[in-house]
mmCIF file of C-alpha atoms in Angstrom:
data_model
loop_
_atom_site.group_PDB
_atom_site.id
_atom_site.type_symbol
_atom_site.label_atom_id
_atom_site.label_comp_id
_atom_site.label_asym_id
_atom_site.label_seq_id
_atom_site.Cartn_x
_atom_site.Cartn_y
_atom_site.Cartn_z
ATOM 1 C CA MET B 10 -20.948 18.198 -42.002
ATOM 2 C CA ALA B 11 -17.483 17.910 -40.470
ATOM 3 C CA ASP B 12 -16.684 15.225 -37.941
ATOM 4 C CA PRO B 13 -16.272 16.538 -34.402
ATOM 5 C CA ALA B 14 -12.792 16.500 -32.905
ATOM 6 C CA PRO B 15 -11.888 13.047 -31.535
ATOM 7 C CA LYS B 16 -12.413 12.649 -27.810
ATOM 8 C CA LEU B 17 -11.555 9.991 -25.224
ATOM 9 C CA ARG B 18 -12.815 9.279 -21.703
ATOM 10 C CA ILE B 19 -10.680 11.099 -19.151
ATOM 11 C CA ASP B 20 -10.103 8.003 -16.995
ATOM 12 C CA LYS B 21 -8.945 6.013 -20.016
ATOM 13 C CA TRP B 22 -6.662 8.809 -21.204
ATOM 14 C CA LEU B 23 -5.025 9.194 -17.763
ATOM 15 C CA TRP B 24 -4.447 5.438 -17.680
ATOM 16 C CA GLN B 25 -3.021 5.357 -21.235
ATOM 17 C CA ALA B 26 -0.727 8.290 -20.452
ATOM 18 C CA ARG B 27 0.557 6.252 -17.477
ATOM 19 C CA PHE B 28 -0.383 8.660 -14.707
ATOM 20 C CA PHE B 29 -2.135 5.821 -12.872
ATOM 21 C CA LYS B 30 -1.297 2.135 -12.742
ATOM 22 C CA THR B 31 -4.843 0.880 -13.331
ATOM 23 C CA ARG B 32 -7.897 2.303 -14.999
ATOM 24 C CA GLY B 33 -9.796 1.864 -11.739
ATOM 25 C CA LEU B 34 -7.309 4.094 -9.933
ATOM 26 C CA SER B 35 -7.623 6.734 -12.635
ATOM 27 C CA ALA B 36 -11.442 6.602 -12.379
ATOM 28 C CA LYS B 37 -11.159 7.004 -8.603
ATOM 29 C CA ALA B 38 -8.855 10.007 -9.038
ATOM 30 C CA VAL B 39 -11.321 11.613 -11.451
ATOM 31 C CA SER B 40 -14.189 10.970 -9.019
ATOM 32 C CA SER B 41 -12.252 12.729 -6.273
ATOM 33 C CA GLY B 42 -11.889 15.793 -8.484
ATOM 34 C CA VAL B 43 -10.117 16.822 -11.669
ATOM 35 C CA ARG B 44 -10.201 20.149 -13.472
ATOM 36 C CA VAL B 45 -10.474 20.255 -17.245
ATOM 37 C CA ASN B 46 -9.889 23.736 -18.650
ATOM 38 C CA GLY B 47 -10.795 25.176 -15.230
ATOM 39 C CA LEU B 48 -14.075 23.210 -15.020
ATOM 40 C CA ASN B 49 -14.505 20.778 -12.112
ATOM 41 C CA VAL B 50 -15.131 17.255 -13.385
ATOM 42 C CA SER B 51 -16.085 14.313 -11.194
ATOM 43 C CA LYS B 52 -17.319 11.792 -13.780
ATOM 44 C CA PRO B 53 -14.828 9.362 -15.344
ATOM 45 C CA ALA B 54 -16.871 9.357 -18.574
ATOM 46 C CA PHE B 55 -16.056 13.029 -19.298
ATOM 47 C CA ASN B 56 -14.418 13.320 -22.733
ATOM 48 C CA VAL B 57 -11.118 15.107 -23.320
ATOM 49 C CA GLY B 58 -9.328 15.934 -26.539
ATOM 50 C CA PRO B 59 -6.134 17.541 -27.773
ATOM 51 C CA GLY B 60 -5.642 21.033 -26.357
ATOM 52 C CA ASP B 61 -7.439 20.399 -23.041
ATOM 53 C CA VAL B 62 -5.572 21.303 -19.836
ATOM 54 C CA LEU B 63 -5.979 18.866 -16.917
ATOM 55 C CA THR B 64 -5.239 19.660 -13.278
ATOM 56 C CA PHE B 65 -5.271 16.737 -10.841
ATOM 57 C CA SER B 66 -3.480 15.409 -7.784
ATOM 58 C CA GLN B 67 -1.110 12.491 -8.034
ATOM 59 C CA ALA B 68 0.991 11.134 -5.181
ATOM 60 C CA ARG B 69 0.824 14.261 -2.994
ATOM 61 C CA GLN B 70 1.557 16.535 -5.969
ATOM 62 C CA VAL B 71 -0.671 18.681 -8.138
ATOM 63 C CA ARG B 72 -0.078 18.010 -11.829
ATOM 64 C CA VAL B 73 -0.955 20.416 -14.666
ATOM 65 C CA ILE B 74 -0.996 18.606 -18.000
ATOM 66 C CA LYS B 75 -1.939 19.649 -21.530
ATOM 67 C CA VAL B 76 -3.378 16.874 -23.721
ATOM 68 C CA VAL B 77 -1.389 16.778 -26.971
ATOM 69 C CA ALA B 78 -2.738 13.563 -28.515
ATOM 70 C CA LEU B 79 -5.094 10.684 -27.829
ATOM 71 C CA GLY B 80 -3.584 7.235 -27.532
ATOM 72 C CA GLU B 81 -4.894 4.072 -29.071
ATOM 73 C CA ARG B 82 -3.346 1.776 -26.486
ATOM 74 C CA ARG B 83 -1.437 1.830 -23.214
ATOM 75 C CA GLY B 84 2.045 1.514 -24.607
ATOM 76 C CA PRO B 85 5.507 1.954 -23.148
ATOM 77 C CA ALA B 86 6.463 5.055 -21.192
ATOM 78 C CA PRO B 87 8.208 6.901 -24.070
ATOM 79 C CA GLU B 88 5.075 6.467 -26.172
ATOM 80 C CA ALA B 89 2.869 7.647 -23.297
ATOM 81 C CA GLN B 90 4.996 10.778 -22.760
ATOM 82 C CA GLN B 91 4.178 11.904 -26.296
ATOM 83 C CA LEU B 92 0.483 12.136 -25.357
ATOM 84 C CA TYR B 93 0.915 15.158 -23.071
ATOM 85 C CA GLU B 94 2.904 18.274 -22.305
ATOM 86 C CA ASP B 95 3.760 18.864 -18.647
ATOM 87 C CA LEU B 96 3.007 22.529 -17.914
ATOM 88 C CA ASP B 97 4.222 22.354 -14.310
ATOM 89 C CA PRO B 98 6.886 19.631 -13.958
ATOM 90 C CA PRO B 99 7.000 17.983 -10.534
ATOM 91 C CA GLN B 100 9.781 19.182 -8.275
ATOM 92 C CA PRO B 101 12.316 16.557 -7.190
ATOM 93 C CA ARG B 102 11.866 15.465 -3.617
ATOM 94 C CA SER B 103 14.517 16.680 -1.247
ATOM 95 C CA GLU B 104 15.877 14.714 1.661
ATOM 96 C CA ASP B 105 14.369 17.282 4.036
ATOM 97 C CA ASP B 106 10.840 16.193 3.064
ATOM 98 C CA VAL B 107 11.307 12.658 4.382
ATOM 99 C CA PRO B 108 11.705 12.270 8.151
ATOM 100 C CA PRO B 109 14.539 9.925 9.167
ATOM 101 C CA VAL B 110 13.652 6.420 10.293
ATOM 102 C CA GLN B 111 13.963 6.094 14.046
ATOM 103 C CA ARG B 112 15.633 2.956 15.305
ATOM 104 C CA LEU B 113 14.244 1.498 18.481
ATOM 105 C CA GLU B 114 16.356 -0.022 21.218
ATOM 106 C CA GLY B 115 16.299 -3.719 21.852
ATOM 107 C CA ASN B 116 15.766 -6.186 19.064
ATOM 108 C CA SER B 117 15.043 -3.326 16.601
ATOM 109 C CA ARG B 118 11.542 -4.611 16.062
ATOM 110 C CA PRO B 119 8.832 -2.174 17.172
ATOM 111 C CA THR B 120 6.133 -3.224 19.564
ATOM 112 C CA LYS B 121 2.504 -2.669 18.693
ATOM 113 C CA ARG B 122 2.498 0.504 20.775
ATOM 114 C CA ASP B 123 5.659 1.814 19.092
ATOM 115 C CA ARG B 124 4.272 1.009 15.633
ATOM 116 C CA ARG B 125 1.096 2.986 16.343
ATOM 117 C CA LYS B 126 3.204 5.925 17.477
ATOM 118 C CA LEU B 127 5.316 5.738 14.300
ATOM 119 C CA ASP B 128 2.155 5.652 12.168
ATOM 120 C CA LEU B 129 0.827 8.746 13.933
ATOM 121 C CA ASP B 130 4.121 10.562 13.399
ATOM 122 C CA ARG B 131 4.117 9.644 9.687
ATOM 123 C CA GLY B 132 0.556 10.915 9.344
ATOM 124 C CA ARG B 133 1.493 14.256 10.880
ATOM 125 C CA ALA B 134 4.489 14.569 8.547
ATOM 126 C CA LEU B 135 2.154 14.240 5.536
ATOM 127 C CA GLU B 136 -0.122 17.051 6.692
#
């Protein structure tokens, strides 16, 4: 009987491929929703292997990644980039996406009221 294809937990693979800084963050991202070959997955223990296509959100972007290899450790970035093929590379951010910082009059330090207003404006810009 042939051995089944090697598999690795999806949260561990995302962490090893350096999509997330910690394994906890990658598990949280999987819990919030990841697609593997078009199938919705919400459990970090789901196994992935070479050839699987992952779709997930990362830093306000949707990433589409094809698993090429399984890693044995979380190595440096060049080593991690060999674990996947980016099917939809992220677009570079333009300067139009980021609203300019507004300077306030006076001592240039915002009051509590001004800071709340700035936070609301930033939240609307993200939507």
